[in-house]
Amino acid sequence: MLEKLKEIKIIAEQKIAEISDIDEVNKLRVRFLGRKGEITRLLRGLKDLSTEERVCVGKAANELKEKLERMISEKAEEIRRQEMAARLSLEKIDVTLPGFPFLGGAKHPLSQVSDEIRDIFIGMGFNVAEGPEIESDYYNFEALNVAKDHPARDMQDSFYIDEDTLLRTHTSPVQIRVMEQMAPQIPVKVIVPGKVYRRDDDATHSPMFNQVEGLLIDRRITFADLKGVLLEFARKIFGQDLKARYRPSFFPFTEPSAEMDISCVSCGGTGCRVCSNSGWLEILGAGMVHPRVLQYGGYDPEKVTGFAFGMGVERIAMLKYGVNDLRQFFDNDWRFLRQF
Ligand code: PHE
């Protein structure tokens, strides 16, 4: 039987050395060490031996069993290590490869500029108000002192829903809505961002565009207050060394009315293509709130005065970024938008 054990040892060692697969390791374990394995089977024959032989063979068999167990475990460990190494070299990643671009969203340039304008006025103590884009003739025209025969009321100039309802042509109707809510409290200090609609379409006009309206009502507000607030605004958005001028103008809802010009943001005032060699750029309309408009809003023009202004966000954005065709803001071409 000792001979048989030696035989098993030689075969087992040879097999263990040969194999390279974890399944085969398990098969070997069953074959040599299992309950029906070769060593177990051999040990069953022990009972036919003399006591001396039994001790001797039993001891040798147990030693072999332990040895094979150790060898098989080591082999299994070795195979696992090799498999891991093979996988690692196969699945290695090249950390120097370029990554996948992640396309983060961003605010539209017009929203950015509108937010910036709004924030400057918030910094000066203004509140934000909003109003409906579908507006009644009353708020859009009548209460703003726009005469019945004013060309802006023409069906051809505006988008009417019915005789009495239209897409607002400016944010000024919100002046009336805010006054109605606030009167007779003072001060009224609001900024109104929003979309407006006109029957216009060319390189500098689009049927829908964005405005920011402003309204300030208090005791003894004068044109000097208007100039101070608007100069502060223009300098914050275009630069501290900017100059401003006011040209007389007309709006039915302000008296006196003015257009505000700023020194050209492109040439600084010497004259260039952007300012048509005038050195000046028109950026907004403004004026002292017409007494009749104050009355429509519920305020007594004998007790309070105010100023109002309105500007086009697209125009400010075009000047700020040097964009020469307003339609680019609405084409949604990624090559354009990604620059902001
Ligand atoms: N509502 C005018 C426009 O759309 C702008 C404006 C607003 C002018 C407030 C004066 C006062 O052109």
Short mmCIF file of C-alpha atoms and ligand atoms in Angstrom, two decimals:
data_model
loop_
_atom_site.label_atom_id
_atom_site.label_comp_id
_atom_site.label_asym_id
_atom_site.label_seq_id
_atom_site.Cartn_x
_atom_site.Cartn_y
_atom_site.Cartn_z
CA MET A 1 0.00 0.00 0.00
CA LEU A 2 2.92 2.31 0.53
CA GLU A 3 3.78 1.64 -3.08
CA LYS A 4 0.26 2.65 -4.09
CA LEU A 5 0.57 5.86 -2.05
CA LYS A 6 3.80 6.74 -3.83
CA GLU A 7 2.10 6.15 -7.13
CA ILE A 8 -0.76 8.47 -6.17
CA LYS A 9 1.77 11.07 -5.05
CA ILE A 10 3.66 11.00 -8.32
CA ILE A 11 0.51 11.17 -10.47
CA ALA A 12 -1.04 13.90 -8.29
CA GLU A 13 2.08 16.05 -8.33
CA GLN A 14 2.36 15.70 -12.06
CA LYS A 15 -1.31 16.60 -12.61
CA ILE A 16 -1.12 19.55 -10.28
CA ALA A 17 1.89 20.88 -12.16
CA GLU A 18 0.14 20.46 -15.52
CA ILE A 19 -3.17 22.17 -14.94
CA SER A 20 -3.85 25.84 -15.59
CA ASP A 21 -7.57 26.18 -15.06
CA ILE A 22 -9.57 26.62 -11.86
CA ASP A 23 -12.16 24.00 -12.87
CA GLU A 24 -9.43 21.42 -13.26
CA VAL A 25 -8.14 22.28 -9.81
CA ASN A 26 -11.53 21.40 -8.36
CA LYS A 27 -11.64 18.16 -10.32
CA LEU A 28 -8.22 17.19 -8.94
CA ARG A 29 -9.35 17.96 -5.44
CA VAL A 30 -12.31 15.62 -5.85
CA ARG A 31 -10.24 12.96 -7.53
CA PHE A 32 -7.55 12.73 -4.87
CA LEU A 33 -9.01 14.14 -1.68
CA GLY A 34 -12.78 13.72 -2.07
CA ARG A 35 -14.95 11.33 -0.09
CA LYS A 36 -14.72 8.86 -2.94
CA GLY A 37 -11.23 10.00 -3.87
CA GLU A 38 -8.21 7.80 -4.33
CA ILE A 39 -6.67 8.37 -0.90
CA THR A 40 -9.94 7.81 0.92
CA ARG A 41 -10.49 4.65 -1.01
CA LEU A 42 -7.01 3.46 -0.09
CA LEU A 43 -7.56 4.26 3.57
CA ARG A 44 -10.60 2.02 3.56
CA GLY A 45 -8.24 -0.91 2.98
CA LEU A 46 -6.38 -0.13 6.22
CA LYS A 47 -8.57 -2.47 8.26
CA ASP A 48 -7.06 -5.47 6.48
CA LEU A 49 -3.58 -4.56 7.62
CA SER A 50 -1.65 -5.42 10.74
CA THR A 51 -1.52 -2.80 13.47
CA GLU A 52 2.05 -1.85 12.68
CA GLU A 53 1.42 -1.51 8.99
CA ARG A 54 -1.78 0.33 9.66
CA VAL A 55 0.03 2.98 11.72
CA CYS A 56 2.73 3.32 9.16
CA VAL A 57 0.45 3.49 6.09
CA GLY A 58 -2.12 5.65 7.91
CA LYS A 59 0.54 8.18 8.84
CA ALA A 60 1.92 8.28 5.30
CA ALA A 61 -1.56 8.61 3.82
CA ASN A 62 -2.44 11.52 6.10
CA GLU A 63 0.82 13.24 5.33
CA LEU A 64 0.18 12.84 1.62
CA LYS A 65 -3.34 14.14 2.05
CA GLU A 66 -2.11 17.27 3.83
CA LYS A 67 0.61 17.79 1.28
CA LEU A 68 -1.75 17.48 -1.68
CA GLU A 69 -4.26 19.78 -0.01
CA ARG A 70 -1.57 22.41 0.37
CA MET A 71 -0.33 21.95 -3.17
CA ILE A 72 -3.83 22.18 -4.64
CA SER A 73 -4.64 25.34 -2.65
CA GLU A 74 -1.39 26.94 -3.73
CA LYS A 75 -2.10 26.00 -7.32
CA ALA A 76 -5.58 27.48 -7.10
CA GLU A 77 -4.12 30.69 -5.69
CA GLU A 78 -1.51 30.82 -8.44
CA ILE A 79 -4.14 30.34 -11.15
CA ARG A 80 -6.29 33.12 -9.68
CA ARG A 81 -3.31 35.44 -9.63
CA GLN A 82 -2.53 34.66 -13.25
CA GLU A 83 -6.11 35.17 -14.34
CA MET A 84 -6.21 38.54 -12.56
CA ALA A 85 -2.94 39.61 -14.19
CA ALA A 86 -4.24 38.57 -17.60
CA ARG A 87 -7.45 40.53 -17.08
CA LEU A 88 -5.61 43.58 -15.85
CA SER A 89 -3.36 43.68 -18.88
CA LEU A 90 -6.31 43.09 -21.20
CA GLU A 91 -8.60 45.68 -19.64
CA LYS A 92 -6.06 48.36 -18.84
CA ILE A 93 -7.24 51.91 -19.54
CA ASP A 94 -5.20 54.58 -21.21
CA VAL A 95 -5.58 57.56 -18.91
CA THR A 96 -3.93 59.81 -21.49
CA LEU A 97 -6.83 59.40 -23.96
CA PRO A 98 -9.02 62.50 -24.32
CA GLY A 99 -12.21 62.35 -22.25
CA PHE A 100 -15.74 62.43 -23.57
CA PRO A 101 -16.90 66.04 -23.79
CA PHE A 102 -19.73 66.86 -21.40
CA LEU A 103 -22.06 69.43 -22.88
CA GLY A 104 -23.26 71.55 -19.99
CA GLY A 105 -26.18 73.88 -20.58
CA ALA A 106 -25.88 77.64 -20.25
CA LYS A 107 -28.19 80.60 -20.16
CA HIS A 108 -29.05 82.18 -23.51
CA PRO A 109 -27.04 85.40 -24.06
CA LEU A 110 -30.26 87.44 -24.02
CA SER A 111 -31.22 85.97 -20.64
CA GLN A 112 -27.72 86.71 -19.38
CA VAL A 113 -27.94 90.35 -20.45
CA SER A 114 -31.52 90.71 -19.18
CA ASP A 115 -30.45 89.26 -15.81
CA GLU A 116 -27.45 91.58 -15.71
CA ILE A 117 -29.61 94.65 -16.38
CA ARG A 118 -32.11 93.52 -13.76
CA ASP A 119 -29.38 92.91 -11.17
CA ILE A 120 -27.89 96.38 -11.64
CA PHE A 121 -31.27 97.95 -10.86
CA ILE A 122 -31.89 95.57 -7.97
CA GLY A 123 -28.56 96.90 -6.66
CA MET A 124 -30.10 100.40 -6.77
CA GLY A 125 -33.13 99.29 -4.76
CA PHE A 126 -35.59 98.40 -7.52
CA ASN A 127 -38.03 95.47 -7.28
CA VAL A 128 -38.89 93.14 -10.13
CA ALA A 129 -42.43 93.07 -11.55
CA GLU A 130 -43.98 91.17 -14.42
CA GLY A 131 -47.14 91.36 -16.49
CA PRO A 132 -49.02 89.36 -19.14
CA GLU A 133 -47.79 89.13 -22.73
CA ILE A 134 -51.38 89.01 -23.96
CA GLU A 135 -52.63 92.45 -23.00
CA SER A 136 -55.76 94.54 -23.32
CA ASP A 137 -55.93 97.65 -25.45
CA TYR A 138 -56.59 99.53 -22.21
CA TYR A 139 -53.26 98.71 -20.53
CA ASN A 140 -51.18 98.62 -23.70
CA PHE A 141 -52.45 101.96 -25.08
CA GLU A 142 -55.36 103.73 -23.43
CA ALA A 143 -54.06 104.06 -19.86
CA LEU A 144 -50.67 105.04 -21.28
CA ASN A 145 -52.24 108.06 -22.94
CA VAL A 146 -51.74 106.67 -26.43
CA ALA A 147 -54.31 108.49 -28.55
CA LYS A 148 -57.04 106.53 -30.33
CA ASP A 149 -55.65 107.49 -33.73
CA HIS A 150 -52.00 106.82 -32.81
CA PRO A 151 -50.36 104.74 -35.59
CA ALA A 152 -49.02 102.23 -33.02
CA ARG A 153 -52.62 101.16 -32.38
CA ASP A 154 -53.02 100.20 -36.02
CA MET A 155 -54.12 96.61 -36.64
CA GLN A 156 -51.31 96.50 -39.22
CA ASP A 157 -48.64 97.36 -36.64
CA SER A 158 -49.51 94.93 -33.86
CA PHE A 159 -50.61 91.34 -33.31
CA TYR A 160 -54.27 91.50 -32.31
CA ILE A 161 -56.14 88.57 -30.77
CA ASP A 162 -59.43 90.44 -31.11
CA GLU A 163 -60.53 94.09 -31.31
CA ASP A 164 -59.59 94.65 -27.71
CA THR A 165 -56.76 92.21 -27.02
CA LEU A 166 -53.24 92.05 -28.44
CA LEU A 167 -49.71 90.83 -27.82
CA ARG A 168 -48.21 93.71 -25.86
CA THR A 169 -46.06 96.00 -28.01
CA HIS A 170 -43.96 97.15 -25.04
CA THR A 171 -43.52 96.45 -21.31
CA SER A 172 -45.02 99.86 -20.40
CA PRO A 173 -48.51 98.43 -19.62
CA VAL A 174 -46.92 96.89 -16.53
CA GLN A 175 -46.35 100.49 -15.30
CA ILE A 176 -50.12 100.84 -14.98
CA ARG A 177 -50.58 97.38 -13.46
CA VAL A 178 -47.93 98.08 -10.80
CA MET A 179 -49.36 101.54 -9.99
CA GLU A 180 -52.86 100.10 -9.62
CA GLN A 181 -51.52 97.63 -7.08
CA MET A 182 -49.36 100.09 -5.18
CA ALA A 183 -51.36 103.33 -5.12
CA PRO A 184 -51.24 105.42 -3.08
CA GLN A 185 -48.04 104.01 -1.57
CA ILE A 186 -44.65 105.51 -2.39
CA PRO A 187 -42.01 104.97 -3.48
CA VAL A 188 -42.74 102.80 -6.50
CA LYS A 189 -39.45 101.42 -7.74
CA VAL A 190 -39.77 98.58 -10.21
CA ILE A 191 -37.95 96.99 -13.07
CA VAL A 192 -39.97 94.94 -15.59
CA PRO A 193 -38.21 92.44 -17.86
CA GLY A 194 -40.29 90.71 -20.52
CA LYS A 195 -41.08 89.77 -24.10
CA VAL A 196 -42.86 92.16 -26.43
CA TYR A 197 -44.24 91.83 -29.97
CA ARG A 198 -44.28 94.09 -33.02
CA ARG A 199 -44.86 93.67 -36.71
CA ASP A 200 -41.19 94.24 -37.58
CA ASP A 201 -38.57 92.00 -39.16
CA ASP A 202 -35.07 92.95 -40.32
CA ALA A 203 -31.41 92.83 -39.20
CA THR A 204 -32.12 95.02 -36.18
CA HIS A 205 -35.81 94.20 -35.51
CA SER A 206 -37.61 90.96 -34.84
CA PRO A 207 -41.37 90.33 -34.31
CA MET A 208 -40.64 89.20 -30.77
CA PHE A 209 -38.00 90.86 -28.65
CA ASN A 210 -37.15 91.55 -25.02
CA GLN A 211 -37.44 94.78 -23.10
CA VAL A 212 -36.63 95.98 -19.63
CA GLU A 213 -38.93 98.70 -18.34
CA GLY A 214 -38.24 100.87 -15.33
CA LEU A 215 -40.54 103.01 -13.21
CA LEU A 216 -39.79 105.19 -10.22
CA ILE A 217 -42.45 107.29 -8.45
CA ASP A 218 -41.90 109.32 -5.30
CA ARG A 219 -42.17 112.85 -3.98
CA ARG A 220 -40.13 115.45 -5.90
CA ILE A 221 -38.60 113.09 -8.46
CA THR A 222 -36.99 115.12 -11.23
CA PHE A 223 -35.25 114.63 -14.56
CA ALA A 224 -31.96 114.87 -12.64
CA ASP A 225 -32.87 111.64 -10.80
CA LEU A 226 -33.59 109.98 -14.14
CA LYS A 227 -30.19 111.04 -15.48
CA GLY A 228 -28.36 109.91 -12.37
CA VAL A 229 -29.94 106.46 -12.27
CA LEU A 230 -29.52 105.82 -16.00
CA LEU A 231 -25.90 107.01 -16.11
CA GLU A 232 -25.08 104.75 -13.19
CA PHE A 233 -26.76 101.86 -15.02
CA ALA A 234 -24.98 102.52 -18.34
CA ARG A 235 -21.59 102.74 -16.66
CA LYS A 236 -22.15 99.51 -14.78
CA ILE A 237 -23.02 97.65 -17.94
CA PHE A 238 -20.67 99.27 -20.49
CA GLY A 239 -17.80 100.75 -18.48
CA GLN A 240 -17.00 103.51 -16.04
CA ASP A 241 -15.58 106.08 -18.49
CA LEU A 242 -18.73 106.18 -20.61
CA LYS A 243 -20.49 109.48 -21.35
CA ALA A 244 -24.22 110.00 -21.86
CA ARG A 245 -26.47 112.55 -23.56
CA TYR A 246 -30.23 112.99 -23.80
CA ARG A 247 -32.04 114.05 -26.97
CA PRO A 248 -35.60 115.37 -26.84
CA SER A 249 -38.10 112.78 -28.04
CA PHE A 250 -41.78 111.92 -27.82
CA PHE A 251 -43.74 109.20 -26.06
CA PRO A 252 -47.43 109.71 -25.25
CA PHE A 253 -46.85 108.41 -21.69
CA THR A 254 -43.91 110.62 -20.71
CA GLU A 255 -43.47 114.39 -20.71
CA PRO A 256 -40.83 115.51 -21.31
CA SER A 257 -39.47 112.49 -23.20
CA ALA A 258 -35.93 111.72 -24.22
CA GLU A 259 -33.72 109.21 -25.95
CA MET A 260 -30.57 108.37 -24.05
CA ASP A 261 -27.36 108.04 -26.07
CA ILE A 262 -24.07 106.71 -24.76
CA SER A 263 -20.60 107.36 -26.15
CA CYS A 264 -19.84 104.63 -28.69
CA VAL A 265 -18.71 101.42 -26.99
CA SER A 266 -16.65 100.56 -30.03
CA CYS A 267 -14.65 103.74 -30.71
CA GLY A 268 -15.17 105.63 -27.46
CA GLY A 269 -16.72 108.60 -29.26
CA THR A 270 -14.30 109.39 -32.08
CA GLY A 271 -16.61 107.93 -34.74
CA CYS A 272 -16.65 104.49 -36.40
CA ARG A 273 -18.83 102.08 -38.37
CA VAL A 274 -20.79 100.95 -35.30
CA CYS A 275 -21.95 104.49 -34.44
CA SER A 276 -22.19 105.65 -38.09
CA ASN A 277 -19.37 108.09 -37.35
CA SER A 278 -21.48 110.04 -34.88
CA GLY A 279 -19.62 108.84 -31.77
CA TRP A 280 -22.99 108.13 -30.07
CA LEU A 281 -25.30 105.14 -29.68
CA GLU A 282 -28.98 105.31 -28.76
CA ILE A 283 -29.75 102.80 -26.02
CA LEU A 284 -33.15 103.61 -24.55
CA GLY A 285 -36.24 105.78 -24.37
CA ALA A 286 -37.22 107.54 -21.17
CA GLY A 287 -39.05 110.49 -19.67
CA MET A 288 -41.02 111.92 -16.77
CA VAL A 289 -44.26 109.99 -16.24
CA HIS A 290 -47.13 111.92 -17.87
CA PRO A 291 -49.55 113.34 -15.26
CA ARG A 292 -52.45 111.62 -16.98
CA VAL A 293 -50.65 108.26 -16.73
CA LEU A 294 -50.11 108.84 -12.99
CA GLN A 295 -53.85 109.45 -12.70
CA TYR A 296 -54.70 106.30 -14.63
CA GLY A 297 -52.47 104.44 -12.17
CA GLY A 298 -54.23 105.97 -9.16
CA TYR A 299 -51.65 108.59 -8.17
CA ASP A 300 -52.15 112.33 -7.68
CA PRO A 301 -49.77 114.19 -10.04
CA GLU A 302 -49.92 117.16 -7.67
CA LYS A 303 -48.33 115.06 -4.93
CA VAL A 304 -45.90 112.74 -6.70
CA THR A 305 -43.77 112.68 -9.81
CA GLY A 306 -41.82 109.91 -11.48
CA PHE A 307 -39.69 108.80 -14.34
CA ALA A 308 -39.87 105.77 -16.62
CA PHE A 309 -37.62 104.20 -19.18
CA GLY A 310 -37.63 101.26 -21.54
CA MET A 311 -34.80 99.52 -23.34
CA GLY A 312 -34.39 96.66 -25.79
CA VAL A 313 -32.34 93.79 -24.38
CA GLU A 314 -31.29 92.63 -27.89
CA ARG A 315 -29.88 96.08 -28.65
CA ILE A 316 -27.89 96.18 -25.40
CA ALA A 317 -26.61 92.63 -26.06
CA MET A 318 -25.61 93.50 -29.65
CA LEU A 319 -23.61 96.50 -28.45
CA LYS A 320 -22.09 94.62 -25.56
CA TYR A 321 -20.95 91.65 -27.64
CA GLY A 322 -20.44 93.29 -31.04
CA VAL A 323 -23.17 91.23 -32.73
CA ASN A 324 -24.36 92.90 -35.96
CA ASP A 325 -27.38 90.77 -36.85
CA LEU A 326 -30.05 90.47 -34.20
CA ARG A 327 -31.49 87.35 -35.84
CA GLN A 328 -28.47 85.37 -34.68
CA PHE A 329 -29.91 85.46 -31.17
CA PHE A 330 -32.94 83.50 -32.38
CA ASP A 331 -31.37 81.09 -34.90
CA ASN A 332 -30.19 78.88 -32.01
CA ASP A 333 -27.03 77.95 -33.90
CA TRP A 334 -24.79 76.28 -31.37
CA ARG A 335 -21.64 77.78 -32.94
CA PHE A 336 -23.04 81.21 -32.10
CA LEU A 337 -24.54 80.45 -28.70
CA ARG A 338 -21.53 78.59 -27.31
CA GLN A 339 -19.49 81.79 -27.39
CA PHE A 340 -21.41 83.26 -24.47
N1 PHE B 1 -42.33 101.85 -24.22
C1 PHE B 1 -41.36 102.57 -25.01
C2 PHE B 1 -41.01 101.74 -26.23
O1 PHE B 1 -41.33 100.60 -26.28
C3 PHE B 1 -40.11 102.87 -24.24
C4 PHE B 1 -40.34 103.78 -23.07
C5 PHE B 1 -40.65 103.28 -21.86
C6 PHE B 1 -40.24 105.17 -23.21
C7 PHE B 1 -40.85 104.10 -20.75
C8 PHE B 1 -40.43 106.01 -22.15
C9 PHE B 1 -40.75 105.47 -20.93
O2 PHE B 1 -40.40 102.25 -27.15
#
